[in-house]
Coordinates of C-alpha atoms and ligand atoms in Angstrom, one line a residue:
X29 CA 96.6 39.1 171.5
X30 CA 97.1 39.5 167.9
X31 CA 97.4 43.0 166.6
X32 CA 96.4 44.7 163.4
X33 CA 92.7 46.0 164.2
X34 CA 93.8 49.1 162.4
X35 CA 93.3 50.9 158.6
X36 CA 96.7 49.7 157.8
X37 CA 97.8 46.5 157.5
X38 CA 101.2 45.0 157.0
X39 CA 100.7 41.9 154.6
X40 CA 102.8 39.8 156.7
X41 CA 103.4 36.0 156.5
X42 CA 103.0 35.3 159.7
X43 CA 100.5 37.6 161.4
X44 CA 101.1 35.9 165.0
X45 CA 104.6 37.4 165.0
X46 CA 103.0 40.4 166.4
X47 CA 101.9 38.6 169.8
X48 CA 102.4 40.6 171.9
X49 CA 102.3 39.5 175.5
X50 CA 104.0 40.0 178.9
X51 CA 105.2 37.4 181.5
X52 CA 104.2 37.0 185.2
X53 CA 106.6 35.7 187.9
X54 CA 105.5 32.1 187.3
X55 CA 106.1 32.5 183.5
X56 CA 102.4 32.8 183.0
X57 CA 101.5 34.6 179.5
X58 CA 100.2 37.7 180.1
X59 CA 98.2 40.6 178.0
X60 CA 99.6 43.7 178.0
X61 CA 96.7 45.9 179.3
X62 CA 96.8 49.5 179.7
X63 CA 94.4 52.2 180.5
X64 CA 95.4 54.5 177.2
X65 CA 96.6 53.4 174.1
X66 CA 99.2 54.7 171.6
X67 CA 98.9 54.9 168.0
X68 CA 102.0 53.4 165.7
X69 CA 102.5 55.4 162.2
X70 CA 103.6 54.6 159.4
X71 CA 106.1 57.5 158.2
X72 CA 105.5 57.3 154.4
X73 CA 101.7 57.1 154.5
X74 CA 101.0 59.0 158.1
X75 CA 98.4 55.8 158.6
X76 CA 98.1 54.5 162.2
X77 CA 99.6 51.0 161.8
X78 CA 98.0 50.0 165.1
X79 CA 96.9 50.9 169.0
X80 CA 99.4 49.4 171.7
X81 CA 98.9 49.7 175.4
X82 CA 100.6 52.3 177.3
X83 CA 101.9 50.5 180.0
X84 CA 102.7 52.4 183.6
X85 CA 105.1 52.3 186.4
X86 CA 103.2 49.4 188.0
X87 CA 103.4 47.2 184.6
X88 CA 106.9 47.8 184.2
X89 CA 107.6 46.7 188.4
X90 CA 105.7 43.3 187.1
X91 CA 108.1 42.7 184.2
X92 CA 110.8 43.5 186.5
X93 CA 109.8 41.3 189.4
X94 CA 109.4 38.6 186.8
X95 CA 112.6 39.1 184.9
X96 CA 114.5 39.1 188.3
X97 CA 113.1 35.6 188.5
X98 CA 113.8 34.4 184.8
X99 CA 117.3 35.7 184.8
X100 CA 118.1 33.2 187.7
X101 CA 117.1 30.2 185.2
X102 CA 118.9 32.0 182.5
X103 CA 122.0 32.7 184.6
X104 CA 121.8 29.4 186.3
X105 CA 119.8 26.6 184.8
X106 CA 120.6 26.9 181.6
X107 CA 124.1 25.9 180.7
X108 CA 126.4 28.6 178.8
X109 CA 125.7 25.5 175.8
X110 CA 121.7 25.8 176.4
X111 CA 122.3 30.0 176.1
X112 CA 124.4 29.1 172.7
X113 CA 122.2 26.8 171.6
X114 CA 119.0 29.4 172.1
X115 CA 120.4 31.9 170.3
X116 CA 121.5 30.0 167.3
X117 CA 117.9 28.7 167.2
X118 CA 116.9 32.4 167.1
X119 CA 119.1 34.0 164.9
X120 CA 117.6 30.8 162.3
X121 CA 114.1 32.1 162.8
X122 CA 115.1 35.7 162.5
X123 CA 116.5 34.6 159.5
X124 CA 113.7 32.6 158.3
X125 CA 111.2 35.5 158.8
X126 CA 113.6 37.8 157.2
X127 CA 110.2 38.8 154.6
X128 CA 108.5 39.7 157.8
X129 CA 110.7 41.4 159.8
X130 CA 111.6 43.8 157.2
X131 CA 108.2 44.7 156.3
X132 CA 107.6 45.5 160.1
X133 CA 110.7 47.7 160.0
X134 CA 109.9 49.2 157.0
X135 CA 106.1 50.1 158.0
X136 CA 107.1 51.6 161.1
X137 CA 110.5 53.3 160.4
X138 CA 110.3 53.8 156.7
X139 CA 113.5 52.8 155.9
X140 CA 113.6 50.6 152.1
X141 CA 113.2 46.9 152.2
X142 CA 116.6 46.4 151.4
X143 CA 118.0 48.2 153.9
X144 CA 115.2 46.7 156.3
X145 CA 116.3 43.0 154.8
X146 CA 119.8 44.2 155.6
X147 CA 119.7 45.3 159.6
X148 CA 117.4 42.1 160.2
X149 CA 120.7 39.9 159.0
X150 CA 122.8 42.4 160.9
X151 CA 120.3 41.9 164.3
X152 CA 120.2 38.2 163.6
X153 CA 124.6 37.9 163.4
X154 CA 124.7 39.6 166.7
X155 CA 122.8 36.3 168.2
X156 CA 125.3 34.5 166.1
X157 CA 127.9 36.1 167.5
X158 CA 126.9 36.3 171.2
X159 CA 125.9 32.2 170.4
X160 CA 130.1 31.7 170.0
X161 CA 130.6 34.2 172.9
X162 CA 128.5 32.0 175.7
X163 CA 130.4 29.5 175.4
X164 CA 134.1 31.5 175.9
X165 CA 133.3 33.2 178.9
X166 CA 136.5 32.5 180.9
X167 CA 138.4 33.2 184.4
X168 CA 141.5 33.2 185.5
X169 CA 143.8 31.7 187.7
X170 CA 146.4 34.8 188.3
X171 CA 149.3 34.0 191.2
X172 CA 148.9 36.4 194.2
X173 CA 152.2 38.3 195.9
X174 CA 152.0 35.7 198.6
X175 CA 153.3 32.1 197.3
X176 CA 151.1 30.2 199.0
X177 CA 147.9 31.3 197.9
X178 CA 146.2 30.8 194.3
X179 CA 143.2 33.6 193.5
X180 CA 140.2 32.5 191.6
X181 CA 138.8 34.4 189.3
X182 CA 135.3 33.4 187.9
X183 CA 133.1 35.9 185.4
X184 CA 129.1 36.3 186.6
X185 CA 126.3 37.2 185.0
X186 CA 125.8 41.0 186.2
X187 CA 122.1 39.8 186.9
X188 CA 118.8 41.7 185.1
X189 CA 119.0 44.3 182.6
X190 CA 117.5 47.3 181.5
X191 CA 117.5 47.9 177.7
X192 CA 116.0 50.9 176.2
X193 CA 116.4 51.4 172.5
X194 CA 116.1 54.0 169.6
X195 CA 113.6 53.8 166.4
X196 CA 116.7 53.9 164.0
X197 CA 117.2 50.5 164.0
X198 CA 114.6 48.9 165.8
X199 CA 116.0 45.1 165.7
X200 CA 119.6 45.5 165.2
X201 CA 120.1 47.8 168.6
X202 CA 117.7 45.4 170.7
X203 CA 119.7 42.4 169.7
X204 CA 123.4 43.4 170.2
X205 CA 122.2 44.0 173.6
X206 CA 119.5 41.5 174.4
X207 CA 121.9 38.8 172.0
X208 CA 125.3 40.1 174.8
X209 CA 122.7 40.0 177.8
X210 CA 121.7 36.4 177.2
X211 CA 124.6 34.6 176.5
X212 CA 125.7 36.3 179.5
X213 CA 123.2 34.7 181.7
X214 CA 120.9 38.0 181.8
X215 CA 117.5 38.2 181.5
X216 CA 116.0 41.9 179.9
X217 CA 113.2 44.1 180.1
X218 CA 113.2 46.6 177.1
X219 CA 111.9 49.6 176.3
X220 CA 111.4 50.3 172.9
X221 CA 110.9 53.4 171.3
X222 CA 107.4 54.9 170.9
X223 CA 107.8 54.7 167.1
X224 CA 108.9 51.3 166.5
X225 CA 107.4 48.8 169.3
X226 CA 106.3 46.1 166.7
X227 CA 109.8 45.3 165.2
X228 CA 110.7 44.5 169.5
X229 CA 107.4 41.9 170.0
X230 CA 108.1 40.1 166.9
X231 CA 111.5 39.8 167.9
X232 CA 110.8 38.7 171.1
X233 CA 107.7 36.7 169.8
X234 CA 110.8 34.8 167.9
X235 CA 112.8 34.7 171.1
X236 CA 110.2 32.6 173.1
X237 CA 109.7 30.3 169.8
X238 CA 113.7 29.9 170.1
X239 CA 113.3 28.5 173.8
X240 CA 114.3 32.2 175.8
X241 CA 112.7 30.9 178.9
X242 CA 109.1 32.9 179.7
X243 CA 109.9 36.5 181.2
X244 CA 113.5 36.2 180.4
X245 CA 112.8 38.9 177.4
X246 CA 109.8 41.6 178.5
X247 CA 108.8 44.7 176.3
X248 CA 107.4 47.6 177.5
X249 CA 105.6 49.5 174.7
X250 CA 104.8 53.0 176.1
X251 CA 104.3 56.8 174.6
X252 CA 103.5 58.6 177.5
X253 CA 104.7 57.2 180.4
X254 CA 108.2 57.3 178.7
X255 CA 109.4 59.4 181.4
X256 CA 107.9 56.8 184.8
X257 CA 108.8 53.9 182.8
X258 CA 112.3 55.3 182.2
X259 CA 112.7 56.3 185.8
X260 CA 111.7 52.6 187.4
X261 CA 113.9 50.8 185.0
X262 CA 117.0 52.7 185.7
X263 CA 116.4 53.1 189.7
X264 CA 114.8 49.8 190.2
X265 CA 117.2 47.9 192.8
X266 CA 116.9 44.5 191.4
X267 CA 118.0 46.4 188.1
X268 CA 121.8 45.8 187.8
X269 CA 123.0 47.2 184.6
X270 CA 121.3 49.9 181.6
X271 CA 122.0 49.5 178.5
X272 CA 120.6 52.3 176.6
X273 CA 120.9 53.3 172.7
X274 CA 120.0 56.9 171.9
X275 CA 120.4 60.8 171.9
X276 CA 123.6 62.4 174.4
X277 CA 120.8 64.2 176.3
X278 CA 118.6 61.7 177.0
X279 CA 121.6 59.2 177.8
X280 CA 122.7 61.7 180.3
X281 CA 119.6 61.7 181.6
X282 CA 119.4 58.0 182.2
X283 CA 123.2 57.7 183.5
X284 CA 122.1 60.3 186.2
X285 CA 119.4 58.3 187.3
X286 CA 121.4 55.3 187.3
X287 CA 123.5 56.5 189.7
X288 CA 121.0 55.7 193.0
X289 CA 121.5 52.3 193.1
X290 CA 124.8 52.4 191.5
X291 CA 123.6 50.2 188.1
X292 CA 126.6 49.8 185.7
X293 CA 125.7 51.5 182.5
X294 CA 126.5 51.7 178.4
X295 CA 125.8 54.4 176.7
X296 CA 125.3 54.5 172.8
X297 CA 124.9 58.2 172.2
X298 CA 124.6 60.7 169.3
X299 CA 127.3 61.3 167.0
X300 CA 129.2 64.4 164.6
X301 CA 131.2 62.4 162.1
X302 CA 133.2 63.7 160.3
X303 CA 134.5 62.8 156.9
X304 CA 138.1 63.6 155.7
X305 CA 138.7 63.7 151.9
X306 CA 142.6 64.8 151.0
X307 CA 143.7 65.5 147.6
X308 CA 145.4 61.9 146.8
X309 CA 142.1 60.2 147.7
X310 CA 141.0 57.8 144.7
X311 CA 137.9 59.7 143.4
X312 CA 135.5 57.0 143.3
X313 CA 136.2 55.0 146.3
X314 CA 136.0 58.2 147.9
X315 CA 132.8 59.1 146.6
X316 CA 131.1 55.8 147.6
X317 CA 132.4 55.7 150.7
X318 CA 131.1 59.1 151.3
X319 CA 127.7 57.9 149.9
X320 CA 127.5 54.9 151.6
X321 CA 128.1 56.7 155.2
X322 CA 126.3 59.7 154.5
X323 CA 122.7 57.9 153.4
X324 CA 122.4 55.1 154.8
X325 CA 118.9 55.2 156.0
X326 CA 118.8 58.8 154.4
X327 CA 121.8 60.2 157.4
X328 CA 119.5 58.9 160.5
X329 CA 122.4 56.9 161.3
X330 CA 124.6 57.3 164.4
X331 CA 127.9 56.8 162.6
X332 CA 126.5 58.4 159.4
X333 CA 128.9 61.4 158.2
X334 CA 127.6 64.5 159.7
X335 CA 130.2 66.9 157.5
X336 CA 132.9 66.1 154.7
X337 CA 136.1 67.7 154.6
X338 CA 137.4 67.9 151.4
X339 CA 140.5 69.3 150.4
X340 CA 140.7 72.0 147.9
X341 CA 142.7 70.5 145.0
X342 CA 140.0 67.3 145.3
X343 CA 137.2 70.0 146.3
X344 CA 135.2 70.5 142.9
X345 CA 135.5 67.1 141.4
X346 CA 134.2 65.4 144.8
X347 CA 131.4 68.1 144.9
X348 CA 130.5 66.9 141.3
X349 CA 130.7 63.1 141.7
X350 CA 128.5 63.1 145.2
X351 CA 125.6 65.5 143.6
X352 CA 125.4 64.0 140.4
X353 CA 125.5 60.1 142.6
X354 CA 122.7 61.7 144.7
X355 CA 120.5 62.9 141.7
X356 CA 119.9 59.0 140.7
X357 CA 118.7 58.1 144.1
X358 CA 115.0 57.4 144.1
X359 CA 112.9 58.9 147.3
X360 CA 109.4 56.9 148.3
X361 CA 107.7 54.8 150.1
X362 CA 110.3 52.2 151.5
X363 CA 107.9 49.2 150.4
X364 CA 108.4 49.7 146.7
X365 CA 111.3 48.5 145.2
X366 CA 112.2 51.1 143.3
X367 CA 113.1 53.1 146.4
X368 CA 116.2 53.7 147.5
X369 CA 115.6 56.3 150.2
X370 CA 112.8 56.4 152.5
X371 CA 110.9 58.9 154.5
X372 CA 112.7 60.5 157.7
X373 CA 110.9 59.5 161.2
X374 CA 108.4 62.3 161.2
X375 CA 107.6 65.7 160.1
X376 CA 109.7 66.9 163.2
X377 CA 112.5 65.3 162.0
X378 CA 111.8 67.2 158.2
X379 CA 111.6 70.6 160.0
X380 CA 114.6 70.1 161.9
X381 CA 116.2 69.6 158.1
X382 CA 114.6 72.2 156.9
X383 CA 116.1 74.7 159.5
X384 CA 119.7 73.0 158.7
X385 CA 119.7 73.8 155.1
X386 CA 118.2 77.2 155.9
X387 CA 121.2 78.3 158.6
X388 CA 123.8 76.9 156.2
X389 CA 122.6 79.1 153.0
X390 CA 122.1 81.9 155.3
X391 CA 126.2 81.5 156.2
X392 CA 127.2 81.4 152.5
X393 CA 126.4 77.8 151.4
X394 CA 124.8 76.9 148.3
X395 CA 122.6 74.3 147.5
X396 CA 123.8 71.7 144.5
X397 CA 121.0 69.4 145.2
X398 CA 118.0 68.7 147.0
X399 CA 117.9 71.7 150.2
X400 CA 113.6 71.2 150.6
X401 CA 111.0 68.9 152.4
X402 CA 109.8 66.9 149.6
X403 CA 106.1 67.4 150.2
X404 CA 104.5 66.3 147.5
X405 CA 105.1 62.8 149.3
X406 CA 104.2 63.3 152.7
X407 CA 105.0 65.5 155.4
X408 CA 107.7 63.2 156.7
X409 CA 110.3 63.3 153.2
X410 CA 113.2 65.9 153.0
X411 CA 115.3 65.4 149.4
X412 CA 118.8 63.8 149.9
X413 CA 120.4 67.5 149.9
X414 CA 124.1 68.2 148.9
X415 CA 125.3 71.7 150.0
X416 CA 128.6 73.1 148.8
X417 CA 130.8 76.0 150.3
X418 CA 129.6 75.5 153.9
X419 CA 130.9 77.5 156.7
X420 CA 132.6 75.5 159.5
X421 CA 130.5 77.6 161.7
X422 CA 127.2 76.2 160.3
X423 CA 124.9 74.6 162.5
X424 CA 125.3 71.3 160.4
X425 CA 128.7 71.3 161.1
X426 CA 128.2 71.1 165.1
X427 CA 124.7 69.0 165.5
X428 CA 124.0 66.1 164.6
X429 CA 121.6 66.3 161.8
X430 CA 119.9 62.3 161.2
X431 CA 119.0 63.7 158.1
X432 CA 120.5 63.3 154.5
X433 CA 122.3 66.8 154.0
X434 CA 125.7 66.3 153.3
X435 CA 127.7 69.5 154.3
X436 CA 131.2 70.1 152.1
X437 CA 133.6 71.9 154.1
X438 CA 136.5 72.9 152.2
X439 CA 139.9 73.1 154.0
X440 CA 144.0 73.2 153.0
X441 CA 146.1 71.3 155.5
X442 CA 146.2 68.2 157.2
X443 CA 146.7 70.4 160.7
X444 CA 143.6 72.4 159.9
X445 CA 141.5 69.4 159.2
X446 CA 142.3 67.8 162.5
X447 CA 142.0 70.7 164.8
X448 CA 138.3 70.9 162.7
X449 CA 137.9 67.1 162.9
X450 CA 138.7 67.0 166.6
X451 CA 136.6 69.9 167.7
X452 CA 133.6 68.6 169.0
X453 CA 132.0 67.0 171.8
X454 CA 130.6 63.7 170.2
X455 CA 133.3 61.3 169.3
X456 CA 132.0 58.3 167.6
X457 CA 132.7 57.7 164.0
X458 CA 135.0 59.6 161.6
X459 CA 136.1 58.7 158.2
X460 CA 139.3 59.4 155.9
X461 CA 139.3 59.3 152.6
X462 CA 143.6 59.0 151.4
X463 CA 146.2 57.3 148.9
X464 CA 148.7 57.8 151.6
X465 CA 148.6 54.9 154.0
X466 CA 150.4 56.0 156.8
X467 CA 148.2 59.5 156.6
X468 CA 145.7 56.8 157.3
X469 CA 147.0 55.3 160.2
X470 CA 148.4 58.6 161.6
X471 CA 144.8 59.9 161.6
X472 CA 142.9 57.0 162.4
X473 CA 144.8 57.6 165.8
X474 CA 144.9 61.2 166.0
X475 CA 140.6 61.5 164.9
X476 CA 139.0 61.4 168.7
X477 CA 136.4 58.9 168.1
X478 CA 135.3 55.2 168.9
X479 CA 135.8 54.0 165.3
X480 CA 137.6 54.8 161.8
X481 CA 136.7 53.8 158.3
X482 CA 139.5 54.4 155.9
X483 CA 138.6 54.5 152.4
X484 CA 135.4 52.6 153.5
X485 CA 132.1 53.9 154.4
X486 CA 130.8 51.2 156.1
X487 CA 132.3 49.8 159.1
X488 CA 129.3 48.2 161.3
X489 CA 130.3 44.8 161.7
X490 CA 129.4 42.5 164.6
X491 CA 133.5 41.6 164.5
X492 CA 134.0 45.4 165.6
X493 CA 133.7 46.8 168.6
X494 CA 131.0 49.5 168.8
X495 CA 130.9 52.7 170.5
X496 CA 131.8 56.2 171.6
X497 CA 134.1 58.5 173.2
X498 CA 133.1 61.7 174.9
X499 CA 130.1 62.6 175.0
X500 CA 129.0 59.6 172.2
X501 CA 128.8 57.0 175.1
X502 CA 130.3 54.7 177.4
X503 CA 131.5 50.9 176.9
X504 CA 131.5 48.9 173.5
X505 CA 129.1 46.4 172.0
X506 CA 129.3 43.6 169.6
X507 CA 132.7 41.9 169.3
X508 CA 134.8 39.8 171.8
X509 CA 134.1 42.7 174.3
X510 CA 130.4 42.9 173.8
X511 CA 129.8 40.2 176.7
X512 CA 131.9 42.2 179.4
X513 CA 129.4 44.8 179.6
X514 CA 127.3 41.8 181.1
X515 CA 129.3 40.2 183.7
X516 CA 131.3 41.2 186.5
X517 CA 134.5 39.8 187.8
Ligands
LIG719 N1 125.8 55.2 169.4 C1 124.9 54.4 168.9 O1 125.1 53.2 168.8 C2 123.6 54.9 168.4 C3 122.8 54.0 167.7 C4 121.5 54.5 167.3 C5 121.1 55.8 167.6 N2 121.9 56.6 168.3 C6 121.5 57.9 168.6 O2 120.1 58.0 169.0 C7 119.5 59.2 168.6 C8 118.2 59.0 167.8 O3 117.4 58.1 168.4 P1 116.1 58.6 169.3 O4 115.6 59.9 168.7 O5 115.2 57.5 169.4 O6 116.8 59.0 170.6 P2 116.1 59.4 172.0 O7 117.3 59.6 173.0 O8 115.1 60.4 171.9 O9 115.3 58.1 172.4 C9 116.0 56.8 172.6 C10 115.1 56.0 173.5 O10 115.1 56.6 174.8 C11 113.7 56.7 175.2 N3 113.6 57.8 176.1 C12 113.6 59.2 175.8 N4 113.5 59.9 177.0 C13 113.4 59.0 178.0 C14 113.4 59.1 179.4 N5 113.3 60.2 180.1 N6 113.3 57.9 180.1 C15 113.4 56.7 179.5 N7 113.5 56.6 178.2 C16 113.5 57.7 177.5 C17 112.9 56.8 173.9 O11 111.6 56.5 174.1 C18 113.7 55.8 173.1 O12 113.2 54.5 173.4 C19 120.6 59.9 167.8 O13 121.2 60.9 168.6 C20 121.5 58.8 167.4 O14 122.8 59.2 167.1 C21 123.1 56.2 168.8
LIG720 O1 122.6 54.2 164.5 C1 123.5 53.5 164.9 C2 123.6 52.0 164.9 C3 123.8 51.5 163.5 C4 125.0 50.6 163.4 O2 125.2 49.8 164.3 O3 125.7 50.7 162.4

C-alpha cells in the first residue's frame, strides 16, 4: 500500500518508502487495515498529509504474536555478525535516502531541513553504533566462594519489545531503541506518535530492505486507540521489556502498567534544564552554547535549556548578545532554506507558549524579543521569545515549556544557583557556562541530572550515555550501556 492519496504531497524520491505494511506470524506482508482512519498534518501549512489506519487492540495482539515469533530468528538464527551486518546495511540506506527522510520529518514535524538532515544522520549512527555493539556482547566467567566450582555467566536477549516514541524526533528516538533492541537479538513492535507515523514506516520500510527479518520491526500507527493500544503493549505477557520516549506523566502511566507482568522498563521522560552562566564565562561561547541548547528545534527538545541563570556582573551583556542572536533567526516553513526555525507541533503547543510568556510578564518579566504566536504564518508558529528579569517563581521556570522562550533568571552566588539549579523534579540535562575549570567539574557533579554540557550546548552524541534522573526517566540509551537495557544476565 502506497500512501499519498491526499492534497499534500511530499515530493519524495522514492515514493515506496512510505509502504506501509504489517507482518503475520508466518512473515506474510500484511495491509494495515482499520475501521477509522487518522489524518497526518503538516504543522506549517495545517494540510492533511495523508489518512493512516487506526489500528485496535486486536491489530496490535497480531503484531505481537508475530513479533514474539520473529524475535526468536533475530535472537537465535541470526548470528550477533548477521545482526551487525543488518544494521550497517541500514544505517547505508538511511543514509542514502537522507533527501527523503528529512522531507518526511520535516512535512510532519516542521522542524527545517537541516535540522531534519541532521537527526536522520544522528538516527542512522545509532545503527552504527548498536552494529559495533552486537558483536561485544560478552559474559563472564567470575570464581564462586567455593573452589571447586566455576559460574557461567552468559548475556540473553531479554526477548520482544515494546517501543513507543514521541513526535520530537520521530527517527532518531525509534532507532536508538529499535538500533539497541536488534543487535540485542530483540525483535520490536512500535508505536509511533499520532503526529509523526510516516517518518517510523519509511524507517522500517528501510529496515526490511536492510534484511530485518519480516515481523521483526511492526508499527502501529493509531490516534484514537492510543490508550488500548498502549495498554496491550505494556501488559501483554509475551512483552518483556518497554521502552518508551516521552512526557513524565504519560511515562508514569506506562511504568504502572508495566508492572502486571513485571516487563523491565526505560523511561526517557520530560526535562527542566537549566542553564548556568557565571561572571567569568567567555561571552560568546556562552552565548552559543546557550543558543544552540535553547532552539534547537525551536526549545521542543528534551535536553533543551528550559531557564538560564545568569550571573549579575555577566547579566546585561548575555541578555544583549542572546536577543540580538535571536533577532537574525528566520521563522517559516521548515522546507525553505531560508528557515532556520520551524513551526511548533500544533496550535496547542502555541497556546501553551502563549500562556508562558503571559505568567512571566504578569510576575515582572519583560519581553526583549519575540513574547507572541506569530500568526500571520499559521496557527502553529510562536516567535523565538527572549524574556529578561524573570521571577524564579514563574511558571517557565518549573514546567517544561518545548517551546522557544528563553527565561533569564538573574542570581549572585554560586550557593544560590545550585539550590535554584537543583530544585526541581526533572533531572535530565543542565548546562554551565564558566572560565573556572574546576567550578565546572564541581558542578557538573553537584547539578542533579543525567548529563552536563560545559561550555557546550550540544551534548547528544551516540558515544554518550542518554538519560534521566528523577522524575526524567529510568536507564540510559546510546553508548556502551545502550544494549544492557536489552539483555538480561
Ligand atoms: N528524555 C528523552 O530522551 C526525551 C526525548 C524526547 C522527548 N521527551 C519528552 O517527550 C515529551 C514530548 O513528547 P510527546 O508530547 O509526544 O509526549 P507524550 O508523552 O504525550 O507522548 C509520547 C508517546 O506516548 C504515546 N502515548 C500517550 N499516552 C499514551 C497511553 N496512555 N498509552 C500508550 N501510549 C501513549 C503518544 O502517542 C506518543 O507516542 C516531552 O516531555 C519531552 O521532554 C523526552
Ligand atoms: O528530545 C530529546 C531527544 C533528543 C536528543 O537525543 O538529543
Amino acid at each position: 500500500m502506497v500512501l499519498f492519496l491526499c492534497p499534500e504531497s511530499i515530493d519524495l524520491r522514492d515514493n515506496t518508502l512510505l509502504r506501509y505494511v504489517t507482518f503475520g506470524t508466518d512473515g506474510d506482508e500484511r495491509t494495515p487495515e482499520a475501521k477509522e482512519t487518522f489524518s497526518v498534518i503538516n504543522p506549517a501549512t495545517e494540510n492533511v498529509i495523508c489518512r493512516l489506519p487506526d489500528l485496535n487492540e486486536d491489530a496490535t495482539l497480531d503484531a505481537v504474536q508475530a513479533v514474539v515469533k520473529a524475535s526468536r530468528v533475530v535472537g537465535s538464527d541470526l548470528s550477533p555478525q548477521d545482526r551487525s551486518d543488518i544494521l550497517l546495511a541500514w544505517k547505508a540506506l538511511m543514509i542514502e535516502n537522507i533527501e527523503d527522510l528529512a522531507k518526511i520529518i520535516t512535512s510532519e514535524n516542521g522542524k527545517p531541513l537541516t535540522e531534519a538532515r541532521a537527526e536522520v544522520h544522528y538516527a542512522a549512527n545509532f545503527l552504527g553504533w548498536f552494529a559495533g555493539e552486537a558483536l561485544r556482547i560478552e559474559g563472564s566467567v567470575p570464581r564462586p566462594s567455593d573452589r571447586a566450582n566455576r559460574v557461567v555467566v552468559i548475556r540473553q536477549p531479554v526477548g520482544p519489545v515494546a517501543v513507543i516514541t514521541p513526535w520530537n524526533f520521530p527517527a532518531a528516538m525509534i532507532t536508538r531503541k529499535v538500533g539497541a533492541a536488534f543487535a540485542a537479538g530483540c525483535g520490536s513492535v512500535v508505536k509511533p506518535a499520532a503526529e509523526t507515523p510516516l517518518t517510523a514506516i519509511a524507517i522500517a520500510e528501510l529496515a526490511r530492505r536492510a534484511g530485518v527479518p519480516n515481523g521483526a520491526l511492526q508499527i502501529i500507527t493509531t490516534l484514537k486507540n492510543t490508550v488500548q493500544v498502549g495498554k496491550v503493549l505494556t501488559q501483554h505477557p509475551d512483552i518483556c521489556k518497554m521502552s518508551f520516549t516521552g512526557s513524565s506523566s504519560v511515562g508514569k502511566l506506562l511504568a504502572t502498567q508495566c508492572t502486571s507482568t513485571m516487563k523491565r522498563v526505560s523511561l526517557e521522560l520530560g526535562g527542566n534544564a537549566p542553564f548556568i552562566v557565571f561572571d567569568d564565562a567567555d561571552i560568546e561561547t556562552a552565548t552559543k552554547a546557550l543558543i544552540a541548547s535553547k532552539f534547537r528545534h525551536s526549545g521542543q527538545t528534551c535536553v533543551c535549556t528550559n531557564r538560564a541563570y545568569v550571573q549579575s556582573g555577566i547579566y546585561d551583556r548575555l541578555l544583549q548578545a542572546v536577543t540580538n542572536e535571536v533577532e537574525r533567526f528566520s521563522l517559516g516553513n521548515g522546507m525553505y532554506s531560508s528557515t532556520t526555525h520551524g513551526p511548533l507541533i500544533s496550535p496547542a503547543a502555541v497556546k501553551k507558549n502563549e500562556h508562558f510568556v503571559r505568567d512571566a510578564v504578569n510576575k515582572g518579566a519583560k519581553v526583549s524579543v519575540g513574547g507572541r504566536a506569530a500568526t500571520s504564518l499559521g496557527s502553529s508558529f510562536f516567535e523565538p521569545t527572549v524574556l529578561a528579569n524573570v521571577s524564579p517563581d514563574a511558571l517557565c521556570a518549573k514546567e517544561e515549556i518545548f517551546g522557544p522562550i528563553l527565561p533569564l533568571i538573574r542570581f549572585d552566588t554560586e550557593d544560590q544557583v545550585i539550590q535554584l539549579a537543583n530544585d526541581t523534579k526533572s533531572g535530565l540535562a543542565g548546562y554551565i557556562a564558566t572560565g573556572d575549570l574546576a567550578r565546572g567539574w564541581r558542578l557538573a557533579e553537584i547539578l542533579n541530572v543525567g548529563m552536563v554540557g560545559v561550555n557546550a550546548g550540544s551534548i547528544s552524541d551516540v558515544a554518550s550515555p542518554f538519560g534521566g534522573v528523577k522524575e526524567s526517566g529510568q536507564g540510559r540509551e546510546g553508548s556502551v550501556l545502550g544494549i544492557d537495557e536489552y539483555l538480561e544476565a
